[in-house]
Amino acid sequence: KAGVTQTPRYLIKTRGQQVTLSCSPISGHRSVSWYQQTPGQGLQFLFEYFSETQRNKGNFPGRFSGRQFSNSRSEMNVSTLELGDSALYLCASKTSGSSYEQYFGPGTRLTVT
Amino acid sequence: GENVEQHPSTLSVQEGDSAVIKCTYSDSASNYFPWYKQELGKGPQLIIDIRSNVGEKKDQRIAVTLNKTAKHFSLHITETQPEDSAVYFCATKDSSASKIIFGSGTRLSIRP
């Protein structure tokens, strides 16, 4: 069974621009979560989607948003990019909203210049 | 909210020796404790997990112990090998939400 896939793997954007990242969960998984990983803050939860609905949201500004499609694929969007948004963005999937085991993709490395 | 503290931040052990990483958590209602291994350029990989109704769990060279009274849990790796070199994260599932709260990570290096 294929793992979680994320595209693109690397991205360079300029401050003020916006970016969209994509995540395809493991086949059969319906819950997708997004995390931001930085050297200073570690792994921080952004939000979780299940059945196209946002179930939980972390402490990030409104510039960070996401959505989930009927096939469980998810996208996250960051608008008005800031230098501090440079990070590895990780997507994780699990079978349902109530399941425990969560599996991560390889991440998208975003660099804001 | 839930807080997870992880120690040490770096750990270097001789190949063949054991490595132990320790974590403490704050929410006594937490009931799920996974451990992740992250290699360079990859996402975190779930290597073992334990639930609050179990005190210890083993999988080959890896074991995790949980002390709910003291609110701490540990990862034990025996007979370490070069491929064990990575960053290891402990985590707990927030009892009030579906999110996972991660520790700050331990960079494990195996000396040949």
Short mmCIF file of N, CA, C and O in Angstrom, two decimals, chain A:
data_model
loop_
_atom_site.label_atom_id
_atom_site.label_comp_id
_atom_site.label_asym_id
_atom_site.label_seq_id
_atom_site.Cartn_x
_atom_site.Cartn_y
_atom_site.Cartn_z
N LYS A 1 0.86 -1.20 0.00
CA LYS A 1 0.00 0.00 0.00
C LYS A 1 0.89 1.24 0.00
O LYS A 1 1.84 1.33 0.78
N ALA A 2 0.62 2.19 -0.87
CA ALA A 2 1.43 3.39 -0.97
C ALA A 2 1.26 4.24 0.29
O ALA A 2 0.20 4.24 0.92
N GLY A 3 2.33 4.97 0.64
CA GLY A 3 2.28 5.81 1.82
C GLY A 3 1.65 7.16 1.51
O GLY A 3 1.11 7.38 0.44
N VAL A 4 1.79 8.06 2.46
CA VAL A 4 1.29 9.42 2.30
C VAL A 4 2.21 10.15 1.32
O VAL A 4 3.44 10.07 1.44
N THR A 5 1.63 10.81 0.34
CA THR A 5 2.44 11.56 -0.62
C THR A 5 2.14 13.04 -0.49
O THR A 5 0.99 13.44 -0.25
N GLN A 6 3.19 13.84 -0.67
CA GLN A 6 3.04 15.29 -0.58
C GLN A 6 3.72 15.93 -1.78
O GLN A 6 4.81 15.53 -2.18
N THR A 7 3.06 16.93 -2.33
CA THR A 7 3.65 17.67 -3.44
C THR A 7 3.43 19.16 -3.24
O THR A 7 2.41 19.58 -2.66
N PRO A 8 4.36 20.00 -3.68
CA PRO A 8 5.69 19.58 -4.13
C PRO A 8 6.58 19.22 -2.95
O PRO A 8 6.19 19.43 -1.80
N ARG A 9 7.75 18.69 -3.17
CA ARG A 9 8.66 18.37 -2.08
C ARG A 9 9.44 19.60 -1.64
O ARG A 9 9.79 19.74 -0.47
N TYR A 10 9.73 20.48 -2.56
CA TYR A 10 10.48 21.71 -2.26
C TYR A 10 9.83 22.89 -2.95
O TYR A 10 9.32 22.75 -4.06
N LEU A 11 9.87 24.02 -2.28
CA LEU A 11 9.21 25.21 -2.79
C LEU A 11 9.94 26.45 -2.28
O LEU A 11 10.27 26.54 -1.09
N ILE A 12 10.19 27.38 -3.17
CA ILE A 12 10.77 28.67 -2.77
C ILE A 12 9.81 29.77 -3.17
O ILE A 12 9.39 29.84 -4.34
N LYS A 13 9.42 30.58 -2.19
CA LYS A 13 8.48 31.67 -2.45
C LYS A 13 9.06 32.97 -1.89
O LYS A 13 9.96 32.96 -1.05
N THR A 14 8.46 34.05 -2.34
CA THR A 14 8.87 35.38 -1.89
C THR A 14 7.88 35.88 -0.85
O THR A 14 6.67 35.59 -0.94
N ARG A 15 8.39 36.62 0.11
CA ARG A 15 7.53 37.21 1.14
C ARG A 15 6.35 37.94 0.51
O ARG A 15 6.51 38.68 -0.47
N GLY A 16 5.15 37.73 1.05
CA GLY A 16 3.95 38.37 0.53
C GLY A 16 3.15 37.48 -0.42
O GLY A 16 1.96 37.72 -0.64
N GLN A 17 3.81 36.48 -1.00
CA GLN A 17 3.10 35.58 -1.90
C GLN A 17 2.25 34.59 -1.11
O GLN A 17 2.26 34.58 0.12
N GLN A 18 1.49 33.80 -1.85
CA GLN A 18 0.73 32.74 -1.19
C GLN A 18 1.14 31.39 -1.79
O GLN A 18 1.73 31.33 -2.87
N VAL A 19 0.88 30.31 -1.04
CA VAL A 19 1.32 29.00 -1.48
C VAL A 19 0.27 27.95 -1.13
O VAL A 19 -0.46 28.08 -0.14
N THR A 20 0.17 26.94 -1.98
CA THR A 20 -0.74 25.82 -1.73
C THR A 20 0.06 24.52 -1.77
O THR A 20 0.80 24.27 -2.71
N LEU A 21 -0.11 23.73 -0.72
CA LEU A 21 0.58 22.44 -0.61
C LEU A 21 -0.47 21.34 -0.68
O LEU A 21 -1.59 21.51 -0.18
N SER A 22 -0.08 20.19 -1.24
CA SER A 22 -1.03 19.11 -1.43
C SER A 22 -0.60 17.84 -0.71
O SER A 22 0.59 17.57 -0.57
N CYS A 23 -1.59 17.07 -0.26
CA CYS A 23 -1.34 15.84 0.47
C CYS A 23 -2.34 14.78 0.02
O CYS A 23 -3.55 15.02 0.03
N SER A 24 -1.83 13.60 -0.34
CA SER A 24 -2.69 12.46 -0.64
C SER A 24 -2.48 11.41 0.45
O SER A 24 -1.36 10.91 0.62
N PRO A 25 -3.53 11.09 1.20
CA PRO A 25 -3.37 10.14 2.32
C PRO A 25 -3.22 8.70 1.82
O PRO A 25 -3.42 8.41 0.64
N ILE A 26 -2.89 7.83 2.75
CA ILE A 26 -2.86 6.40 2.46
C ILE A 26 -4.26 5.96 2.02
O ILE A 26 -5.27 6.44 2.58
N SER A 27 -4.33 5.08 1.05
CA SER A 27 -5.61 4.62 0.55
C SER A 27 -6.47 4.07 1.69
O SER A 27 -6.03 3.24 2.48
N GLY A 28 -7.70 4.57 1.77
CA GLY A 28 -8.60 4.13 2.83
C GLY A 28 -8.58 5.01 4.06
O GLY A 28 -9.47 4.91 4.91
N HIS A 29 -7.58 5.86 4.18
CA HIS A 29 -7.51 6.79 5.31
C HIS A 29 -8.37 8.01 5.00
O HIS A 29 -8.29 8.59 3.92
N ARG A 30 -9.16 8.42 5.98
CA ARG A 30 -10.07 9.53 5.75
C ARG A 30 -9.74 10.77 6.58
O ARG A 30 -10.36 11.82 6.41
N SER A 31 -8.78 10.64 7.48
CA SER A 31 -8.39 11.78 8.31
C SER A 31 -7.01 12.26 7.91
O SER A 31 -6.09 11.45 7.74
N VAL A 32 -6.87 13.56 7.74
CA VAL A 32 -5.59 14.16 7.37
C VAL A 32 -5.28 15.30 8.33
O VAL A 32 -6.13 16.16 8.59
N SER A 33 -4.07 15.28 8.87
CA SER A 33 -3.60 16.36 9.75
C SER A 33 -2.38 17.01 9.14
O SER A 33 -1.61 16.37 8.42
N TRP A 34 -2.20 18.28 9.45
CA TRP A 34 -1.04 19.03 8.98
C TRP A 34 -0.23 19.54 10.16
O TRP A 34 -0.81 19.97 11.18
N TYR A 35 1.10 19.48 10.01
CA TYR A 35 2.01 19.95 11.05
C TYR A 35 3.07 20.83 10.41
O TYR A 35 3.46 20.63 9.26
N GLN A 36 3.56 21.78 11.19
CA GLN A 36 4.69 22.60 10.79
C GLN A 36 5.90 22.19 11.63
O GLN A 36 5.79 22.07 12.86
N GLN A 37 7.04 21.96 10.98
CA GLN A 37 8.25 21.60 11.73
C GLN A 37 9.34 22.63 11.47
O GLN A 37 9.74 22.86 10.31
N THR A 38 9.82 23.24 12.53
CA THR A 38 10.92 24.20 12.46
C THR A 38 11.94 23.86 13.53
O THR A 38 11.59 23.25 14.55
N PRO A 39 13.20 24.25 13.33
CA PRO A 39 14.22 23.97 14.35
C PRO A 39 13.89 24.61 15.71
O PRO A 39 14.15 24.03 16.74
N GLY A 40 13.29 25.77 15.68
CA GLY A 40 13.03 26.48 16.93
C GLY A 40 11.78 26.02 17.67
O GLY A 40 11.77 25.92 18.89
N GLN A 41 10.72 25.73 16.94
CA GLN A 41 9.44 25.37 17.56
C GLN A 41 9.12 23.89 17.50
O GLN A 41 8.14 23.44 18.11
N GLY A 42 9.90 23.12 16.79
CA GLY A 42 9.64 21.69 16.70
C GLY A 42 8.43 21.39 15.83
O GLY A 42 8.14 22.12 14.88
N LEU A 43 7.73 20.33 16.18
CA LEU A 43 6.56 19.88 15.43
C LEU A 43 5.30 20.49 16.06
O LEU A 43 4.98 20.19 17.20
N GLN A 44 4.60 21.30 15.29
CA GLN A 44 3.40 21.94 15.81
C GLN A 44 2.20 21.62 14.93
O GLN A 44 2.28 21.69 13.70
N PHE A 45 1.10 21.30 15.59
CA PHE A 45 -0.14 20.93 14.92
C PHE A 45 -0.79 22.16 14.29
O PHE A 45 -0.96 23.19 14.94
N LEU A 46 -1.17 22.01 13.02
CA LEU A 46 -1.86 23.08 12.31
C LEU A 46 -3.37 22.85 12.32
O LEU A 46 -4.13 23.67 12.81
N PHE A 47 -3.82 21.77 11.70
CA PHE A 47 -5.24 21.42 11.69
C PHE A 47 -5.44 19.99 11.23
O PHE A 47 -4.53 19.36 10.69
N GLU A 48 -6.66 19.50 11.47
CA GLU A 48 -7.05 18.15 11.06
C GLU A 48 -8.35 18.21 10.29
O GLU A 48 -9.27 18.98 10.66
N TYR A 49 -8.45 17.41 9.24
CA TYR A 49 -9.67 17.31 8.45
C TYR A 49 -10.13 15.86 8.43
O TYR A 49 -9.32 14.92 8.35
N PHE A 50 -11.43 15.71 8.52
CA PHE A 50 -12.05 14.38 8.42
C PHE A 50 -13.38 14.56 7.71
O PHE A 50 -14.17 15.43 8.09
N SER A 51 -13.61 13.76 6.69
CA SER A 51 -14.84 13.86 5.90
C SER A 51 -15.10 15.30 5.47
O SER A 51 -16.22 15.81 5.62
N GLU A 52 -14.07 15.93 4.96
CA GLU A 52 -14.14 17.27 4.37
C GLU A 52 -14.43 18.37 5.39
O GLU A 52 -14.71 19.52 4.99
N THR A 53 -14.36 18.04 6.68
CA THR A 53 -14.65 19.02 7.72
C THR A 53 -13.43 19.21 8.63
O THR A 53 -12.78 18.23 8.99
N GLN A 54 -13.15 20.44 8.98
CA GLN A 54 -12.05 20.69 9.90
C GLN A 54 -12.49 20.32 11.30
O GLN A 54 -13.47 20.88 11.83
N ARG A 55 -11.76 19.40 11.95
CA ARG A 55 -12.13 18.92 13.28
C ARG A 55 -11.39 19.65 14.38
O ARG A 55 -11.91 19.85 15.48
N ASN A 56 -10.15 19.98 14.13
CA ASN A 56 -9.32 20.64 15.13
C ASN A 56 -8.43 21.65 14.44
O ASN A 56 -8.06 21.49 13.29
N LYS A 57 -8.05 22.66 15.21
CA LYS A 57 -7.16 23.68 14.66
C LYS A 57 -6.14 24.06 15.73
O LYS A 57 -6.49 24.21 16.91
N GLY A 58 -4.91 24.23 15.33
CA GLY A 58 -3.85 24.64 16.24
C GLY A 58 -3.80 26.15 16.35
O GLY A 58 -4.63 26.88 15.81
N ASN A 59 -2.79 26.63 17.05
CA ASN A 59 -2.65 28.06 17.32
C ASN A 59 -1.84 28.76 16.24
O ASN A 59 -0.72 29.20 16.48
N PHE A 60 -2.39 28.85 15.07
CA PHE A 60 -1.75 29.53 13.96
C PHE A 60 -2.68 30.63 13.45
O PHE A 60 -3.90 30.52 13.58
N PRO A 61 -2.11 31.68 12.86
CA PRO A 61 -2.95 32.78 12.38
C PRO A 61 -3.83 32.34 11.22
O PRO A 61 -3.62 31.30 10.60
N GLY A 62 -4.82 33.18 10.92
CA GLY A 62 -5.79 32.87 9.88
C GLY A 62 -5.19 32.77 8.49
O GLY A 62 -5.86 32.31 7.56
N ARG A 63 -3.92 33.19 8.35
CA ARG A 63 -3.26 33.07 7.03
C ARG A 63 -3.08 31.59 6.64
O ARG A 63 -2.88 31.28 5.46
N PHE A 64 -3.14 30.73 7.63
CA PHE A 64 -3.01 29.29 7.39
C PHE A 64 -4.41 28.69 7.27
O PHE A 64 -5.23 28.83 8.20
N SER A 65 -4.69 28.06 6.18
CA SER A 65 -6.00 27.45 5.99
C SER A 65 -5.83 26.14 5.26
O SER A 65 -4.77 25.83 4.71
N GLY A 66 -6.90 25.35 5.26
CA GLY A 66 -6.82 24.08 4.58
C GLY A 66 -8.19 23.65 4.11
O GLY A 66 -9.20 24.31 4.37
N ARG A 67 -8.19 22.54 3.39
CA ARG A 67 -9.45 21.94 2.99
C ARG A 67 -9.20 20.49 2.64
O ARG A 67 -8.06 20.07 2.41
N GLN A 68 -10.29 19.74 2.60
CA GLN A 68 -10.20 18.33 2.23
C GLN A 68 -11.26 18.05 1.18
O GLN A 68 -12.39 18.55 1.27
N PHE A 69 -10.91 17.24 0.23
CA PHE A 69 -11.81 16.90 -0.86
C PHE A 69 -12.52 15.56 -0.58
O PHE A 69 -12.15 14.84 0.35
N SER A 70 -13.49 15.25 -1.41
CA SER A 70 -14.29 14.04 -1.18
C SER A 70 -13.46 12.76 -1.30
O SER A 70 -13.84 11.72 -0.76
N ASN A 71 -12.32 12.83 -1.99
CA ASN A 71 -11.46 11.64 -2.09
C ASN A 71 -10.41 11.61 -0.98
O ASN A 71 -9.47 10.82 -1.04
N SER A 72 -10.58 12.45 0.02
CA SER A 72 -9.73 12.56 1.22
C SER A 72 -8.43 13.31 0.99
O SER A 72 -7.73 13.60 1.95
N ARG A 73 -8.10 13.63 -0.24
CA ARG A 73 -6.92 14.46 -0.49
C ARG A 73 -7.11 15.81 0.18
O ARG A 73 -8.23 16.30 0.33
N SER A 74 -5.99 16.39 0.63
CA SER A 74 -6.09 17.65 1.36
C SER A 74 -5.10 18.66 0.80
O SER A 74 -4.06 18.29 0.25
N GLU A 75 -5.44 19.90 0.94
CA GLU A 75 -4.54 20.99 0.59
C GLU A 75 -4.47 21.95 1.77
O GLU A 75 -5.43 22.10 2.52
N MET A 76 -3.29 22.57 1.93
CA MET A 76 -3.20 23.67 2.87
C MET A 76 -2.67 24.89 2.13
O MET A 76 -1.91 24.77 1.18
N ASN A 77 -3.14 26.04 2.55
CA ASN A 77 -2.78 27.29 1.91
C ASN A 77 -2.22 28.25 2.94
O ASN A 77 -2.74 28.33 4.07
N VAL A 78 -1.17 28.93 2.56
CA VAL A 78 -0.64 29.99 3.42
C VAL A 78 -0.63 31.26 2.59
O VAL A 78 -0.01 31.31 1.51
N SER A 79 -1.31 32.27 3.06
CA SER A 79 -1.37 33.54 2.32
C SER A 79 -0.40 34.55 2.95
O SER A 79 0.03 34.39 4.10
N THR A 80 -0.07 35.55 2.19
CA THR A 80 0.81 36.64 2.66
C THR A 80 2.01 36.07 3.42
O THR A 80 2.20 36.31 4.62
N LEU A 81 2.81 35.31 2.72
CA LEU A 81 3.93 34.61 3.34
C LEU A 81 4.88 35.54 4.08
O LEU A 81 5.18 36.64 3.60
N GLU A 82 5.36 35.05 5.23
CA GLU A 82 6.36 35.77 6.01
C GLU A 82 7.62 34.89 6.08
O GLU A 82 7.56 33.68 5.88
N LEU A 83 8.75 35.55 6.39
CA LEU A 83 10.00 34.80 6.46
C LEU A 83 9.90 33.66 7.47
O LEU A 83 10.44 32.58 7.25
N GLY A 84 9.17 33.89 8.55
CA GLY A 84 9.03 32.88 9.59
C GLY A 84 8.19 31.68 9.20
O GLY A 84 8.11 30.71 9.96
N ASP A 85 7.59 31.73 8.03
CA ASP A 85 6.80 30.58 7.56
C ASP A 85 7.69 29.52 6.93
O ASP A 85 7.21 28.43 6.58
N SER A 86 8.97 29.82 6.77
CA SER A 86 9.90 28.83 6.23
C SER A 86 9.95 27.64 7.17
O SER A 86 10.23 27.79 8.37
N ALA A 87 9.65 26.47 6.66
CA ALA A 87 9.53 25.30 7.52
C ALA A 87 9.33 24.07 6.65
O ALA A 87 9.15 24.16 5.43
N LEU A 88 9.34 22.91 7.32
CA LEU A 88 8.94 21.67 6.70
C LEU A 88 7.47 21.45 7.07
O LEU A 88 7.13 21.41 8.26
N TYR A 89 6.62 21.34 6.08
CA TYR A 89 5.20 21.12 6.34
C TYR A 89 4.88 19.65 6.11
O TYR A 89 5.07 19.12 5.01
N LEU A 90 4.39 19.02 7.16
CA LEU A 90 4.15 17.59 7.14
C LEU A 90 2.66 17.29 7.17
O LEU A 90 1.90 17.94 7.88
N CYS A 91 2.30 16.30 6.41
CA CYS A 91 0.93 15.82 6.38
C CYS A 91 0.92 14.42 6.98
O CYS A 91 1.86 13.64 6.76
N ALA A 92 -0.10 14.10 7.75
CA ALA A 92 -0.23 12.77 8.33
C ALA A 92 -1.64 12.27 8.13
O ALA A 92 -2.60 13.05 8.18
N SER A 93 -1.78 10.97 7.90
CA SER A 93 -3.12 10.44 7.72
C SER A 93 -3.38 9.28 8.69
O SER A 93 -2.45 8.63 9.19
N LYS A 94 -4.65 9.06 8.97
CA LYS A 94 -5.08 7.92 9.76
C LYS A 94 -6.44 7.49 9.24
O LYS A 94 -7.09 8.22 8.51
N THR A 95 -6.87 6.31 9.68
CA THR A 95 -8.05 5.72 9.06
C THR A 95 -9.31 6.54 9.32
O THR A 95 -10.13 6.73 8.42
N SER A 96 -9.47 7.04 10.55
CA SER A 96 -10.66 7.82 10.85
C SER A 96 -10.32 8.87 11.89
O SER A 96 -9.20 8.91 12.40
N GLY A 97 -11.29 9.71 12.21
CA GLY A 97 -11.05 10.75 13.18
C GLY A 97 -10.79 10.21 14.57
O GLY A 97 -10.09 10.84 15.36
N SER A 98 -11.31 9.03 14.87
CA SER A 98 -11.17 8.49 16.22
C SER A 98 -10.02 7.50 16.35
O SER A 98 -9.69 7.05 17.44
N SER A 99 -9.38 7.15 15.23
CA SER A 99 -8.26 6.20 15.31
C SER A 99 -7.01 6.90 15.85
O SER A 99 -6.96 8.13 15.92
N TYR A 100 -6.03 6.10 16.25
CA TYR A 100 -4.87 6.64 16.93
C TYR A 100 -3.63 6.70 16.04
O TYR A 100 -2.95 7.72 16.00
N GLU A 101 -3.31 5.59 15.36
CA GLU A 101 -2.06 5.51 14.61
C GLU A 101 -2.08 6.48 13.43
O GLU A 101 -2.99 6.44 12.59
N GLN A 102 -1.06 7.30 13.38
CA GLN A 102 -0.97 8.36 12.39
C GLN A 102 0.33 8.17 11.60
O GLN A 102 1.37 7.94 12.19
N TYR A 103 0.24 8.31 10.28
CA TYR A 103 1.40 8.06 9.42
C TYR A 103 1.72 9.31 8.61
O TYR A 103 0.83 9.90 8.00
N PHE A 104 2.99 9.68 8.63
CA PHE A 104 3.42 10.93 8.01
C PHE A 104 3.95 10.75 6.59
O PHE A 104 4.51 9.71 6.25
N GLY A 105 3.78 11.80 5.80
CA GLY A 105 4.42 11.88 4.50
C GLY A 105 5.82 12.46 4.64
O GLY A 105 6.26 12.77 5.75
N PRO A 106 6.52 12.64 3.51
CA PRO A 106 7.90 13.14 3.55
C PRO A 106 8.02 14.63 3.79
O PRO A 106 9.09 15.12 4.12
N GLY A 107 6.91 15.34 3.63
CA GLY A 107 6.92 16.77 3.88
C GLY A 107 7.20 17.61 2.65
O GLY A 107 7.72 17.12 1.64
N THR A 108 6.83 18.87 2.74
CA THR A 108 7.17 19.89 1.74
C THR A 108 8.05 20.92 2.42
O THR A 108 7.66 21.51 3.43
N ARG A 109 9.24 21.10 1.88
CA ARG A 109 10.17 22.09 2.44
C ARG A 109 9.89 23.43 1.79
O ARG A 109 10.12 23.61 0.60
N LEU A 110 9.34 24.38 2.55
CA LEU A 110 9.01 25.71 2.06
C LEU A 110 10.06 26.71 2.54
O LEU A 110 10.34 26.80 3.74
N THR A 111 10.63 27.43 1.60
CA THR A 111 11.58 28.49 1.93
C THR A 111 11.01 29.80 1.45
O THR A 111 10.63 29.93 0.28
N VAL A 112 10.90 30.77 2.36
CA VAL A 112 10.39 32.10 2.03
C VAL A 112 11.55 33.08 2.06
O VAL A 112 12.27 33.19 3.06
N THR A 113 11.74 33.78 0.93
CA THR A 113 12.87 34.73 0.84
C THR A 113 12.38 36.17 0.76
O THR A 113 11.18 36.40 0.48
#
